[in-house]
Structures are given as C-alpha cells and as structure tokens.
Amino acid sequence: MKPIPRCIALAGPTASGKSAASMAIAQRWPVEIISVDSALVYCGMDIGSAKPSAAERALVPHHLIDILDPLQSYNAADFVRDTLRLVDEIAARGRTALLVGGTMLYFKALLVGLDDMPQADAAVRERIEARAREHGWPALHAELARLDPTTAARLPPNDAQRIQRALEVVEVSGRPISSFQTGRTHNPASPLAPEHLISLEPHDRAWLHARIAQRFDDMLAAGFLDEVRTLRARGDLSTELPSMRCVGYRQAWDLMAAHGDALTPELLDDLRTLGTAATRQLGKRQLTWLRSMPQRRVIACDAPDALVQVLHTVEHLLGPPA
C-alpha cells in the first residue's frame, strides 16, 4: 500500500466552496484543518473573513485561526514556520493535516519556498504610503512600471499592498522585486506535494461572481458593518495594517472614514460595488496562481457533483473513509 501523505490541501478562489468541502472531508477521514488564510488569523474579524463557525470548529480541530490581534502582523514566513510544526504534531496524533484556504502566497511559500528578499523597512513604507495618499495608488503603479515593468505588468493599479512592497524592495535594495523571484515550481523539502493539492476552479466565471455577490450580501446581513465599526472604535487600527487591508474590510473602512460610520443606503450600494469588485479581482489573482501549478488536481467547483469528486479524490489520496 502507498503511504498516506502527512498533509493534503484544498485550495481555490474565494466563494468556491472550500469550507463546505473541508467539513465533508473531516466527517469522513481523521484530519485536522490548518487554515491557509491571512484574515482568519485575526481575532474579531469573523464575519468579513467568513470564519468557520463555533460548531464547525467543535466538530474538527482548526489551526491558525484567532491567533493574533489585528494590530499584529503575520506573513508567509510565519505561516510556513507554524505549518511545519503543526503538520508534525498532527501526524504524531495519527491524523492528516488538511490545509484549506485561498491565500496563495502562503501556499507558494510552503510549496516553493521563500525568496531571500530584503526585510520590511517601516520608514520606507511610510514614505510610500504618504505618496499614495497624495497621488493615489495608480500613480505609484505607474512609477513601479518604470522601475520594475515585469512586476507592474502583473499587478492591478490599485493593489496597494503589493505595489507598496515592490516599491519598497526597489528603494531598499536597488533591485526590482522580480529579480529576487527564482521561478521555482516546487521545493522538494515541502511537506505538501503539488499532486496532493486539490484545486476548486469554476468553468463559468459568472457562477463564481454570483456567489461572491451573494456572500457579500450575506455578510452585510450578518452584521459586517457592526464588526468594522467595532474595529474602528478601538482607535489603534488603521488601513496601513495588513489586517485592515483584507478585502471587504478595506472598502468598508475607507467609506466610513470618509462619510461616517452610519452609511446611507446609497453608500451601502457603493460598498457592495466596491467590495464585490475587489473580491472578484482577488479571485482572479487566486486562479492565476493556481493555474501556475500544473500538478494540482482540478475539480470544477460549479459542477453538480463537485463535492462527490472532491471526496473521491481524497479517497484516492488517503484511502477509504473509516
């Protein structure tokens, strides 16, 4: 018999059905879930991040959820360190780690490894943020296009976090960020093999867009604005923090900062438009990364039997359910 892998992964764009599929897997096989999501690490960011419910977390152990305050930072290197430890601990309990999420930088760091790029420089970042406040991120994207056309070509003009990092690397090192990126496709030391990555990808992009819009409306109905108001009321958070740059939170925060915490119906419609557009852009970037992994196991998440296909694939990897 072939050995059972120590970890498998379920990836896909936002709203592709990863959470429901992961719970179906957990009900059949002895797994523990490791979240691969840069928003779920933060306490108090529950609705806007579609965090698993208390009932779901009671049914199966979840890791890397609610481990930090939104004032703190968490990066890909932190994720790799924590995940390597957790995979070993879960294996020691006779279980398989199931990595679930859509933060593709984290998956890339685990599968491919991290490039040896310059450390973050707070002073440089503040100067870049100040220029963005004055001129806007599209202007800084144009500046990046002059300094690092390769990186600028793959970033949308309003991708503040990645534009900022790319400009920071150029200023700190004198080299474009693209020169640090090795183009490797797999790190042999990774506990996750590319062929153990199950990828939920829609055939029809309109199907995903409809689910994104419905999810955003569901978040609003569940009290997302109250969640953002509570975060703003703390007084120590801002959109310069990685936590508050998360999709949905950034758009709600900016509207409240400009117009007050009580949004009018017209501004609420603006938030829906901005939030769903940003989420669609995120989904597009997630799919682009997934398609760079040719060994992944692709399942059409908009197929009527998508869940059956997921469970069949897991059975191929882990053997029949207990």
PDB file of C-alpha atoms in Angstrom:
ATOM      1  CA  MET A   1       0.000   0.000   0.000  1.00  0.00           C
ATOM      2  CA  LYS A   2       1.198   3.508  -0.758  1.00  0.00           C
ATOM      3  CA  PRO A   3       1.955   5.652   2.310  1.00  0.00           C
ATOM      4  CA  ILE A   4      -0.716   8.123   3.372  1.00  0.00           C
ATOM      5  CA  PRO A   5       0.527  11.711   2.918  1.00  0.00           C
ATOM      6  CA  ARG A   6       1.163  13.727   6.052  1.00  0.00           C
ATOM      7  CA  CYS A   7      -0.800  16.592   4.563  1.00  0.00           C
ATOM      8  CA  ILE A   8      -3.116  17.358   1.675  1.00  0.00           C
ATOM      9  CA  ALA A   9      -4.554  20.700   0.591  1.00  0.00           C
ATOM     10  CA  LEU A  10      -7.817  22.151  -0.635  1.00  0.00           C
ATOM     11  CA  ALA A  11      -7.371  25.478  -2.406  1.00  0.00           C
ATOM     12  CA  GLY A  12      -9.480  27.693  -4.607  1.00  0.00           C
ATOM     13  CA  PRO A  13     -10.689  31.231  -5.109  1.00  0.00           C
ATOM     14  CA  THR A  14     -12.939  32.879  -2.557  1.00  0.00           C
ATOM     15  CA  ALA A  15     -16.533  31.577  -2.544  1.00  0.00           C
ATOM     16  CA  SER A  16     -15.603  28.378  -4.416  1.00  0.00           C
ATOM     17  CA  GLY A  17     -16.935  26.075  -1.692  1.00  0.00           C
ATOM     18  CA  LYS A  18     -13.733  25.190   0.161  1.00  0.00           C
ATOM     19  CA  SER A  19     -15.224  25.380   3.667  1.00  0.00           C
ATOM     20  CA  ALA A  20     -18.176  23.092   2.936  1.00  0.00           C
ATOM     21  CA  ALA A  21     -15.912  20.592   1.179  1.00  0.00           C
ATOM     22  CA  SER A  22     -13.383  20.610   4.027  1.00  0.00           C
ATOM     23  CA  MET A  23     -16.106  19.857   6.576  1.00  0.00           C
ATOM     24  CA  ALA A  24     -17.366  16.976   4.430  1.00  0.00           C
ATOM     25  CA  ILE A  25     -13.816  15.585   4.339  1.00  0.00           C
ATOM     26  CA  ALA A  26     -13.429  15.987   8.107  1.00  0.00           C
ATOM     27  CA  GLN A  27     -16.599  13.997   8.733  1.00  0.00           C
ATOM     28  CA  ARG A  28     -15.150  11.014   6.869  1.00  0.00           C
ATOM     29  CA  TRP A  29     -11.381  10.976   7.467  1.00  0.00           C
ATOM     30  CA  PRO A  30      -9.170  11.625  10.537  1.00  0.00           C
ATOM     31  CA  VAL A  31      -7.911  15.080   9.603  1.00  0.00           C
ATOM     32  CA  GLU A  32      -7.195  18.355  11.343  1.00  0.00           C
ATOM     33  CA  ILE A  33      -7.626  21.573   9.385  1.00  0.00           C
ATOM     34  CA  ILE A  34      -4.870  24.153   9.018  1.00  0.00           C
ATOM     35  CA  SER A  35      -6.234  27.465   7.760  1.00  0.00           C
ATOM     36  CA  VAL A  36      -4.352  28.991   4.824  1.00  0.00           C
ATOM     37  CA  ASP A  37      -5.952  32.418   5.145  1.00  0.00           C
ATOM     38  CA  SER A  38      -4.336  35.723   6.029  1.00  0.00           C
ATOM     39  CA  ALA A  39      -7.565  37.107   7.556  1.00  0.00           C
ATOM     40  CA  LEU A  40      -8.586  34.153   9.718  1.00  0.00           C
ATOM     41  CA  VAL A  41      -5.522  34.538  11.928  1.00  0.00           C
ATOM     42  CA  TYR A  42      -7.053  37.708  13.438  1.00  0.00           C
ATOM     43  CA  CYS A  43      -9.428  37.817  16.396  1.00  0.00           C
ATOM     44  CA  GLY A  44     -12.531  39.966  15.956  1.00  0.00           C
ATOM     45  CA  MET A  45     -12.576  39.593  12.175  1.00  0.00           C
ATOM     46  CA  ASP A  46     -15.207  36.888  11.894  1.00  0.00           C
ATOM     47  CA  ILE A  47     -17.989  37.930   9.520  1.00  0.00           C
ATOM     48  CA  GLY A  48     -15.925  39.633   6.844  1.00  0.00           C
ATOM     49  CA  SER A  49     -13.480  36.731   6.691  1.00  0.00           C
ATOM     50  CA  ALA A  50     -16.185  34.009   6.578  1.00  0.00           C
ATOM     51  CA  LYS A  51     -14.560  32.381   9.601  1.00  0.00           C
ATOM     52  CA  PRO A  52     -15.691  28.816  10.422  1.00  0.00           C
ATOM     53  CA  SER A  53     -18.498  28.744  12.959  1.00  0.00           C
ATOM     54  CA  ALA A  54     -18.074  27.599  16.552  1.00  0.00           C
ATOM     55  CA  ALA A  55     -19.991  24.425  15.685  1.00  0.00           C
ATOM     56  CA  GLU A  56     -17.650  23.643  12.792  1.00  0.00           C
ATOM     57  CA  ARG A  57     -14.587  24.260  14.925  1.00  0.00           C
ATOM     58  CA  ALA A  58     -16.016  21.997  17.634  1.00  0.00           C
ATOM     59  CA  LEU A  59     -16.543  19.201  15.112  1.00  0.00           C
ATOM     60  CA  VAL A  60     -12.942  19.145  13.841  1.00  0.00           C
ATOM     61  CA  PRO A  61      -9.771  20.821  15.165  1.00  0.00           C
ATOM     62  CA  HIS A  62      -8.900  24.021  13.269  1.00  0.00           C
ATOM     63  CA  HIS A  63      -5.473  25.670  13.467  1.00  0.00           C
ATOM     64  CA  LEU A  64      -4.134  29.172  12.680  1.00  0.00           C
ATOM     65  CA  ILE A  65      -7.479  30.813  13.439  1.00  0.00           C
ATOM     66  CA  ASP A  66      -7.822  33.587  16.053  1.00  0.00           C
ATOM     67  CA  ILE A  67      -4.137  33.515  16.952  1.00  0.00           C
ATOM     68  CA  LEU A  68      -3.368  37.262  16.673  1.00  0.00           C
ATOM     69  CA  ASP A  69      -4.778  40.683  17.451  1.00  0.00           C
ATOM     70  CA  PRO A  70      -5.454  42.789  14.309  1.00  0.00           C
ATOM     71  CA  LEU A  71      -2.715  45.171  15.463  1.00  0.00           C
ATOM     72  CA  GLN A  72      -0.131  42.440  14.837  1.00  0.00           C
ATOM     73  CA  SER A  73       1.370  41.249  11.562  1.00  0.00           C
ATOM     74  CA  TYR A  74       1.569  37.743  10.140  1.00  0.00           C
ATOM     75  CA  ASN A  75       3.462  36.844   6.989  1.00  0.00           C
ATOM     76  CA  ALA A  76       4.282  33.912   4.749  1.00  0.00           C
ATOM     77  CA  ALA A  77       7.399  33.018   6.722  1.00  0.00           C
ATOM     78  CA  ASP A  78       5.315  32.871   9.921  1.00  0.00           C
ATOM     79  CA  PHE A  79       2.815  30.639   8.155  1.00  0.00           C
ATOM     80  CA  VAL A  80       5.484  28.218   6.934  1.00  0.00           C
ATOM     81  CA  ARG A  81       7.062  28.014  10.393  1.00  0.00           C
ATOM     82  CA  ASP A  82       3.725  27.353  12.098  1.00  0.00           C
ATOM     83  CA  THR A  83       2.527  24.908   9.453  1.00  0.00           C
ATOM     84  CA  LEU A  84       5.678  22.783   9.546  1.00  0.00           C
ATOM     85  CA  ARG A  85       5.249  22.461  13.316  1.00  0.00           C
ATOM     86  CA  LEU A  86       1.534  21.672  13.048  1.00  0.00           C
ATOM     87  CA  VAL A  87       1.959  19.046  10.319  1.00  0.00           C
ATOM     88  CA  ASP A  88       4.399  17.179  12.577  1.00  0.00           C
ATOM     89  CA  GLU A  89       2.108  17.473  15.610  1.00  0.00           C
ATOM     90  CA  ILE A  90      -0.957  16.319  13.681  1.00  0.00           C
ATOM     91  CA  ALA A  91       0.941  13.371  12.179  1.00  0.00           C
ATOM     92  CA  ALA A  92       2.091  12.384  15.673  1.00  0.00           C
ATOM     93  CA  ARG A  93      -1.601  12.140  16.635  1.00  0.00           C
ATOM     94  CA  GLY A  94      -2.179   9.715  13.773  1.00  0.00           C
ATOM     95  CA  ARG A  95      -4.049  12.244  11.672  1.00  0.00           C
ATOM     96  CA  THR A  96      -3.519  14.010   8.354  1.00  0.00           C
ATOM     97  CA  ALA A  97      -3.208  17.783   8.098  1.00  0.00           C
ATOM     98  CA  LEU A  98      -5.767  19.261   5.691  1.00  0.00           C
ATOM     99  CA  LEU A  99      -4.642  22.688   4.516  1.00  0.00           C
ATOM    100  CA  VAL A 100      -7.621  24.791   3.445  1.00  0.00           C
ATOM    101  CA  GLY A 101      -7.702  28.343   2.133  1.00  0.00           C
ATOM    102  CA  GLY A 102      -7.069  30.868  -0.575  1.00  0.00           C
ATOM    103  CA  THR A 103      -4.051  32.908   0.498  1.00  0.00           C
ATOM    104  CA  MET A 104      -1.902  31.814  -2.391  1.00  0.00           C
ATOM    105  CA  LEU A 105       1.255  33.499  -1.132  1.00  0.00           C
ATOM    106  CA  TYR A 106       1.131  31.136   1.848  1.00  0.00           C
ATOM    107  CA  PHE A 107       0.669  28.114  -0.406  1.00  0.00           C
ATOM    108  CA  LYS A 108       3.514  29.329  -2.594  1.00  0.00           C
ATOM    109  CA  ALA A 109       5.814  29.794   0.392  1.00  0.00           C
ATOM    110  CA  LEU A 110       5.076  26.254   1.581  1.00  0.00           C
ATOM    111  CA  LEU A 111       5.284  24.564  -1.817  1.00  0.00           C
ATOM    112  CA  VAL A 112       8.053  26.541  -3.489  1.00  0.00           C
ATOM    113  CA  GLY A 113       9.942  28.212  -0.676  1.00  0.00           C
ATOM    114  CA  LEU A 114      10.618  31.844   0.121  1.00  0.00           C
ATOM    115  CA  ASP A 115      12.879  34.083  -1.913  1.00  0.00           C
ATOM    116  CA  ASP A 116      15.616  35.841   0.045  1.00  0.00           C
ATOM    117  CA  MET A 117      14.238  39.371  -0.289  1.00  0.00           C
ATOM    118  CA  PRO A 118      15.025  42.437   1.848  1.00  0.00           C
ATOM    119  CA  GLN A 119      13.263  42.803   5.181  1.00  0.00           C
ATOM    120  CA  ALA A 120      10.442  45.311   5.570  1.00  0.00           C
ATOM    121  CA  ASP A 121      11.519  48.880   6.319  1.00  0.00           C
ATOM    122  CA  ALA A 122       8.894  50.853   8.252  1.00  0.00           C
ATOM    123  CA  ALA A 123      10.311  54.264   7.325  1.00  0.00           C
ATOM    124  CA  VAL A 124      10.361  53.459   3.611  1.00  0.00           C
ATOM    125  CA  ARG A 125       6.816  52.093   3.806  1.00  0.00           C
ATOM    126  CA  GLU A 126       5.580  55.270   5.465  1.00  0.00           C
ATOM    127  CA  ARG A 127       7.100  57.403   2.707  1.00  0.00           C
ATOM    128  CA  ILE A 128       5.397  55.234   0.077  1.00  0.00           C
ATOM    129  CA  GLU A 129       2.080  55.416   1.956  1.00  0.00           C
ATOM    130  CA  ALA A 130       2.390  59.214   2.113  1.00  0.00           C
ATOM    131  CA  ARG A 131       2.916  59.407  -1.650  1.00  0.00           C
ATOM    132  CA  ALA A 132      -0.078  57.139  -2.190  1.00  0.00           C
ATOM    133  CA  ARG A 133      -2.276  59.343  -0.016  1.00  0.00           C
ATOM    134  CA  GLU A 134      -1.230  62.359  -2.046  1.00  0.00           C
ATOM    135  CA  HIS A 135      -1.234  60.924  -5.558  1.00  0.00           C
ATOM    136  CA  GLY A 136      -3.174  57.637  -5.390  1.00  0.00           C
ATOM    137  CA  TRP A 137      -2.046  54.050  -5.937  1.00  0.00           C
ATOM    138  CA  PRO A 138      -2.465  54.148  -9.756  1.00  0.00           C
ATOM    139  CA  ALA A 139       0.206  56.869  -9.841  1.00  0.00           C
ATOM    140  CA  LEU A 140       2.528  54.682  -7.780  1.00  0.00           C
ATOM    141  CA  HIS A 141       1.720  51.764 -10.064  1.00  0.00           C
ATOM    142  CA  ALA A 142       2.915  53.934 -12.980  1.00  0.00           C
ATOM    143  CA  GLU A 143       6.094  54.671 -11.027  1.00  0.00           C
ATOM    144  CA  LEU A 144       6.591  50.930 -10.473  1.00  0.00           C
ATOM    145  CA  ALA A 145       6.113  50.344 -14.204  1.00  0.00           C
ATOM    146  CA  ARG A 146       9.189  52.488 -14.814  1.00  0.00           C
ATOM    147  CA  LEU A 147      11.266  50.804 -12.100  1.00  0.00           C
ATOM    148  CA  ASP A 148      10.087  47.205 -12.406  1.00  0.00           C
ATOM    149  CA  PRO A 149       7.913  46.693 -15.511  1.00  0.00           C
ATOM    150  CA  THR A 150       7.795  42.909 -15.019  1.00  0.00           C
ATOM    151  CA  THR A 151       6.146  43.209 -11.608  1.00  0.00           C
ATOM    152  CA  ALA A 152       3.918  46.137 -12.588  1.00  0.00           C
ATOM    153  CA  ALA A 153       2.538  44.177 -15.535  1.00  0.00           C
ATOM    154  CA  ARG A 154       1.040  41.521 -13.236  1.00  0.00           C
ATOM    155  CA  LEU A 155      -0.395  43.908 -10.608  1.00  0.00           C
ATOM    156  CA  PRO A 156      -3.658  45.860 -10.910  1.00  0.00           C
ATOM    157  CA  PRO A 157      -3.226  49.636 -10.387  1.00  0.00           C
ATOM    158  CA  ASN A 158      -4.982  49.580  -7.001  1.00  0.00           C
ATOM    159  CA  ASP A 159      -3.214  46.571  -5.472  1.00  0.00           C
ATOM    160  CA  ALA A 160      -1.841  48.751  -2.674  1.00  0.00           C
ATOM    161  CA  GLN A 161      -0.132  46.049  -0.628  1.00  0.00           C
ATOM    162  CA  ARG A 162       1.854  44.513  -3.491  1.00  0.00           C
ATOM    163  CA  ILE A 163       2.689  47.834  -5.161  1.00  0.00           C
ATOM    164  CA  GLN A 164       3.963  49.140  -1.845  1.00  0.00           C
ATOM    165  CA  ARG A 165       6.119  46.064  -1.257  1.00  0.00           C
ATOM    166  CA  ALA A 166       7.550  46.162  -4.791  1.00  0.00           C
ATOM    167  CA  LEU A 167       8.483  49.849  -4.471  1.00  0.00           C
ATOM    168  CA  GLU A 168       9.927  49.211  -1.017  1.00  0.00           C
ATOM    169  CA  VAL A 169      12.194  46.449  -2.337  1.00  0.00           C
ATOM    170  CA  VAL A 170      13.463  48.688  -5.146  1.00  0.00           C
ATOM    171  CA  GLU A 171      14.214  51.527  -2.731  1.00  0.00           C
ATOM    172  CA  VAL A 172      15.878  49.327  -0.099  1.00  0.00           C
ATOM    173  CA  SER A 173      17.921  47.091  -2.406  1.00  0.00           C
ATOM    174  CA  GLY A 174      18.215  48.989  -5.675  1.00  0.00           C
ATOM    175  CA  ARG A 175      16.892  45.879  -7.422  1.00  0.00           C
ATOM    176  CA  PRO A 176      13.390  45.069  -8.730  1.00  0.00           C
ATOM    177  CA  ILE A 177      11.443  42.531  -6.721  1.00  0.00           C
ATOM    178  CA  SER A 178      11.191  40.360  -9.834  1.00  0.00           C
ATOM    179  CA  SER A 179      14.962  39.839  -9.704  1.00  0.00           C
ATOM    180  CA  PHE A 180      14.590  38.058  -6.345  1.00  0.00           C
ATOM    181  CA  GLN A 181      11.904  35.678  -7.554  1.00  0.00           C
ATOM    182  CA  THR A 182      13.502  32.438  -8.643  1.00  0.00           C
ATOM    183  CA  GLY A 183      10.720  30.891 -10.715  1.00  0.00           C
ATOM    184  CA  ARG A 184      10.961  27.593  -8.831  1.00  0.00           C
ATOM    185  CA  THR A 185       7.872  25.374  -9.098  1.00  0.00           C
ATOM    186  CA  HIS A 186       8.446  23.090  -6.108  1.00  0.00           C
ATOM    187  CA  ASN A 187      10.572  22.773  -3.005  1.00  0.00           C
ATOM    188  CA  PRO A 188      11.432  19.068  -2.515  1.00  0.00           C
ATOM    189  CA  ALA A 189      11.579  19.632   1.261  1.00  0.00           C
ATOM    190  CA  SER A 190       7.955  20.788   1.403  1.00  0.00           C
ATOM    191  CA  PRO A 191       5.594  18.522   3.362  1.00  0.00           C
ATOM    192  CA  LEU A 192       2.955  19.251   0.707  1.00  0.00           C
ATOM    193  CA  ALA A 193       3.430  17.674  -2.703  1.00  0.00           C
ATOM    194  CA  PRO A 194       1.906  19.568  -5.655  1.00  0.00           C
ATOM    195  CA  GLU A 195      -0.089  16.486  -6.657  1.00  0.00           C
ATOM    196  CA  HIS A 196      -1.718  16.498  -3.209  1.00  0.00           C
ATOM    197  CA  LEU A 197      -3.205  19.936  -3.866  1.00  0.00           C
ATOM    198  CA  ILE A 198      -6.915  19.770  -4.757  1.00  0.00           C
ATOM    199  CA  SER A 199      -7.994  22.923  -6.561  1.00  0.00           C
ATOM    200  CA  LEU A 200     -11.622  24.087  -6.825  1.00  0.00           C
ATOM    201  CA  GLU A 201     -11.907  26.158 -10.015  1.00  0.00           C
ATOM    202  CA  PRO A 202     -15.080  27.239 -11.843  1.00  0.00           C
ATOM    203  CA  HIS A 203     -15.688  26.533 -15.511  1.00  0.00           C
ATOM    204  CA  ASP A 204     -18.043  29.516 -15.607  1.00  0.00           C
ATOM    205  CA  ARG A 205     -16.575  32.678 -14.056  1.00  0.00           C
ATOM    206  CA  ALA A 206     -20.098  34.156 -13.825  1.00  0.00           C
ATOM    207  CA  TRP A 207     -21.010  31.379 -11.373  1.00  0.00           C
ATOM    208  CA  LEU A 208     -18.219  32.491  -9.067  1.00  0.00           C
ATOM    209  CA  HIS A 209     -19.130  36.170  -9.425  1.00  0.00           C
ATOM    210  CA  ALA A 210     -22.722  35.425  -8.422  1.00  0.00           C
ATOM    211  CA  ARG A 211     -21.545  33.561  -5.319  1.00  0.00           C
ATOM    212  CA  ILE A 212     -19.201  36.415  -4.411  1.00  0.00           C
ATOM    213  CA  ALA A 213     -22.055  38.911  -4.637  1.00  0.00           C
ATOM    214  CA  GLN A 214     -24.345  36.687  -2.562  1.00  0.00           C
ATOM    215  CA  ARG A 215     -21.642  36.166   0.056  1.00  0.00           C
ATOM    216  CA  PHE A 216     -21.115  39.915   0.384  1.00  0.00           C
ATOM    217  CA  ASP A 217     -24.848  40.458   0.885  1.00  0.00           C
ATOM    218  CA  ASP A 218     -24.896  37.650   3.459  1.00  0.00           C
ATOM    219  CA  MET A 219     -22.004  39.302   5.306  1.00  0.00           C
ATOM    220  CA  LEU A 220     -23.857  42.613   5.433  1.00  0.00           C
ATOM    221  CA  ALA A 221     -26.990  40.886   6.711  1.00  0.00           C
ATOM    222  CA  ALA A 222     -24.946  39.111   9.399  1.00  0.00           C
ATOM    223  CA  GLY A 223     -23.627  42.393  10.826  1.00  0.00           C
ATOM    224  CA  PHE A 224     -20.391  43.021   8.946  1.00  0.00           C
ATOM    225  CA  LEU A 225     -20.713  46.807   9.299  1.00  0.00           C
ATOM    226  CA  ASP A 226     -21.055  46.495  13.064  1.00  0.00           C
ATOM    227  CA  GLU A 227     -17.904  44.361  13.059  1.00  0.00           C
ATOM    228  CA  VAL A 228     -15.994  47.075  11.181  1.00  0.00           C
ATOM    229  CA  ARG A 229     -17.396  49.786  13.480  1.00  0.00           C
ATOM    230  CA  THR A 230     -16.133  47.842  16.490  1.00  0.00           C
ATOM    231  CA  LEU A 231     -12.669  47.580  14.943  1.00  0.00           C
ATOM    232  CA  ARG A 232     -12.640  51.304  14.114  1.00  0.00           C
ATOM    233  CA  ALA A 233     -13.792  52.217  17.626  1.00  0.00           C
ATOM    234  CA  ARG A 234     -10.651  50.662  19.119  1.00  0.00           C
ATOM    235  CA  GLY A 235      -8.671  53.681  17.941  1.00  0.00           C
ATOM    236  CA  ASP A 236      -5.399  51.812  17.412  1.00  0.00           C
ATOM    237  CA  LEU A 237      -6.065  50.268  13.990  1.00  0.00           C
ATOM    238  CA  SER A 238      -5.686  51.737  10.510  1.00  0.00           C
ATOM    239  CA  THR A 239      -5.657  50.670   6.875  1.00  0.00           C
ATOM    240  CA  GLU A 240      -1.864  50.686   6.983  1.00  0.00           C
ATOM    241  CA  LEU A 241      -2.046  47.385   8.899  1.00  0.00           C
ATOM    242  CA  PRO A 242      -2.209  44.087   6.981  1.00  0.00           C
ATOM    243  CA  SER A 243      -5.355  43.079   8.884  1.00  0.00           C
ATOM    244  CA  MET A 244      -7.325  46.113   7.759  1.00  0.00           C
ATOM    245  CA  ARG A 245      -6.188  45.703   4.157  1.00  0.00           C
ATOM    246  CA  CYS A 246      -8.156  42.475   3.845  1.00  0.00           C
ATOM    247  CA  VAL A 247     -10.776  42.552   1.099  1.00  0.00           C
ATOM    248  CA  GLY A 248     -14.068  43.938   2.351  1.00  0.00           C
ATOM    249  CA  TYR A 249     -12.594  45.455   5.485  1.00  0.00           C
ATOM    250  CA  ARG A 250     -10.528  47.954   3.493  1.00  0.00           C
ATOM    251  CA  GLN A 251     -13.502  49.100   1.411  1.00  0.00           C
ATOM    252  CA  ALA A 252     -15.831  49.430   4.424  1.00  0.00           C
ATOM    253  CA  TRP A 253     -13.177  51.231   6.454  1.00  0.00           C
ATOM    254  CA  ASP A 254     -12.437  53.754   3.704  1.00  0.00           C
ATOM    255  CA  LEU A 255     -16.122  54.604   3.216  1.00  0.00           C
ATOM    256  CA  MET A 256     -16.668  55.016   6.948  1.00  0.00           C
ATOM    257  CA  ALA A 257     -13.545  57.161   7.273  1.00  0.00           C
ATOM    258  CA  ALA A 258     -14.811  59.445   4.511  1.00  0.00           C
ATOM    259  CA  HIS A 259     -18.526  59.563   5.345  1.00  0.00           C
ATOM    260  CA  GLY A 260     -19.013  58.419   8.943  1.00  0.00           C
ATOM    261  CA  ASP A 261     -19.806  55.034  10.437  1.00  0.00           C
ATOM    262  CA  ALA A 262     -23.541  55.214   9.618  1.00  0.00           C
ATOM    263  CA  LEU A 263     -23.621  54.577   5.873  1.00  0.00           C
ATOM    264  CA  THR A 264     -26.595  55.800   3.863  1.00  0.00           C
ATOM    265  CA  PRO A 265     -28.394  53.376   1.509  1.00  0.00           C
ATOM    266  CA  GLU A 266     -26.529  54.976  -1.409  1.00  0.00           C
ATOM    267  CA  LEU A 267     -23.166  54.460   0.286  1.00  0.00           C
ATOM    268  CA  LEU A 268     -24.162  50.911   1.163  1.00  0.00           C
ATOM    269  CA  ASP A 269     -24.721  50.289  -2.546  1.00  0.00           C
ATOM    270  CA  ASP A 270     -21.269  51.782  -3.192  1.00  0.00           C
ATOM    271  CA  LEU A 271     -19.803  49.394  -0.635  1.00  0.00           C
ATOM    272  CA  ARG A 272     -21.448  46.426  -2.339  1.00  0.00           C
ATOM    273  CA  THR A 273     -19.999  47.531  -5.669  1.00  0.00           C
ATOM    274  CA  LEU A 274     -16.512  48.178  -4.299  1.00  0.00           C
ATOM    275  CA  GLY A 275     -16.429  45.093  -2.108  1.00  0.00           C
ATOM    276  CA  THR A 276     -17.608  42.654  -4.747  1.00  0.00           C
ATOM    277  CA  ALA A 277     -15.297  44.168  -7.381  1.00  0.00           C
ATOM    278  CA  ALA A 278     -12.292  43.830  -5.059  1.00  0.00           C
ATOM    279  CA  THR A 279     -13.279  40.262  -4.240  1.00  0.00           C
ATOM    280  CA  ARG A 280     -13.608  39.391  -7.928  1.00  0.00           C
ATOM    281  CA  GLN A 281     -10.123  40.790  -8.510  1.00  0.00           C
ATOM    282  CA  LEU A 282      -8.846  38.659  -5.633  1.00  0.00           C
ATOM    283  CA  GLY A 283     -10.484  35.586  -7.152  1.00  0.00           C
ATOM    284  CA  LYS A 284      -8.843  36.317 -10.499  1.00  0.00           C
ATOM    285  CA  ARG A 285      -5.391  36.512  -8.858  1.00  0.00           C
ATOM    286  CA  GLN A 286      -6.054  33.298  -6.941  1.00  0.00           C
ATOM    287  CA  LEU A 287      -6.963  31.450 -10.124  1.00  0.00           C
ATOM    288  CA  THR A 288      -3.910  32.807 -11.933  1.00  0.00           C
ATOM    289  CA  TRP A 289      -1.646  31.390  -9.229  1.00  0.00           C
ATOM    290  CA  LEU A 290      -3.426  28.031  -9.170  1.00  0.00           C
ATOM    291  CA  ARG A 291      -3.028  27.659 -12.914  1.00  0.00           C
ATOM    292  CA  SER A 292       0.726  28.011 -12.473  1.00  0.00           C
ATOM    293  CA  MET A 293       0.673  24.673 -10.560  1.00  0.00           C
ATOM    294  CA  PRO A 294       0.285  22.082 -13.349  1.00  0.00           C
ATOM    295  CA  GLN A 295       0.356  19.075 -10.995  1.00  0.00           C
ATOM    296  CA  ARG A 296      -2.670  20.209  -8.960  1.00  0.00           C
ATOM    297  CA  ARG A 297      -5.839  18.106  -9.062  1.00  0.00           C
ATOM    298  CA  VAL A 298      -8.511  20.356 -10.575  1.00  0.00           C
ATOM    299  CA  ILE A 299     -12.200  19.946  -9.762  1.00  0.00           C
ATOM    300  CA  ALA A 300     -14.844  22.186 -11.311  1.00  0.00           C
ATOM    301  CA  CYS A 301     -16.481  23.744  -8.278  1.00  0.00           C
ATOM    302  CA  ASP A 302     -19.552  24.708 -10.331  1.00  0.00           C
ATOM    303  CA  ALA A 303     -20.180  21.107 -11.408  1.00  0.00           C
ATOM    304  CA  PRO A 304     -23.283  19.476  -9.872  1.00  0.00           C
ATOM    305  CA  ASP A 305     -21.160  16.628  -8.489  1.00  0.00           C
ATOM    306  CA  ALA A 306     -18.226  18.773  -7.311  1.00  0.00           C
ATOM    307  CA  LEU A 307     -18.384  17.510  -3.719  1.00  0.00           C
ATOM    308  CA  VAL A 308     -18.542  13.892  -4.880  1.00  0.00           C
ATOM    309  CA  GLN A 309     -15.433  14.498  -6.978  1.00  0.00           C
ATOM    310  CA  VAL A 310     -13.625  16.071  -4.029  1.00  0.00           C
ATOM    311  CA  LEU A 311     -14.423  13.116  -1.776  1.00  0.00           C
ATOM    312  CA  HIS A 312     -13.383  10.637  -4.487  1.00  0.00           C
ATOM    313  CA  THR A 313     -10.042  12.458  -4.880  1.00  0.00           C
ATOM    314  CA  VAL A 314      -9.447  12.445  -1.127  1.00  0.00           C
ATOM    315  CA  GLU A 315     -10.209   8.731  -1.037  1.00  0.00           C
ATOM    316  CA  HIS A 316      -7.557   8.207  -3.721  1.00  0.00           C
ATOM    317  CA  LEU A 317      -5.052  10.072  -1.523  1.00  0.00           C
ATOM    318  CA  LEU A 318      -5.996   8.840   1.960  1.00  0.00           C
ATOM    319  CA  GLY A 319      -7.752   5.547   1.318  1.00  0.00           C
ATOM    320  CA  PRO A 320     -11.377   4.648   2.112  1.00  0.00           C
ATOM    321  CA  PRO A 321     -13.099   6.523   4.950  1.00  0.00           C
ATOM    322  CA  ALA A 322     -13.001   4.868   8.351  1.00  0.00           C
TER     323      ALA A 322
END
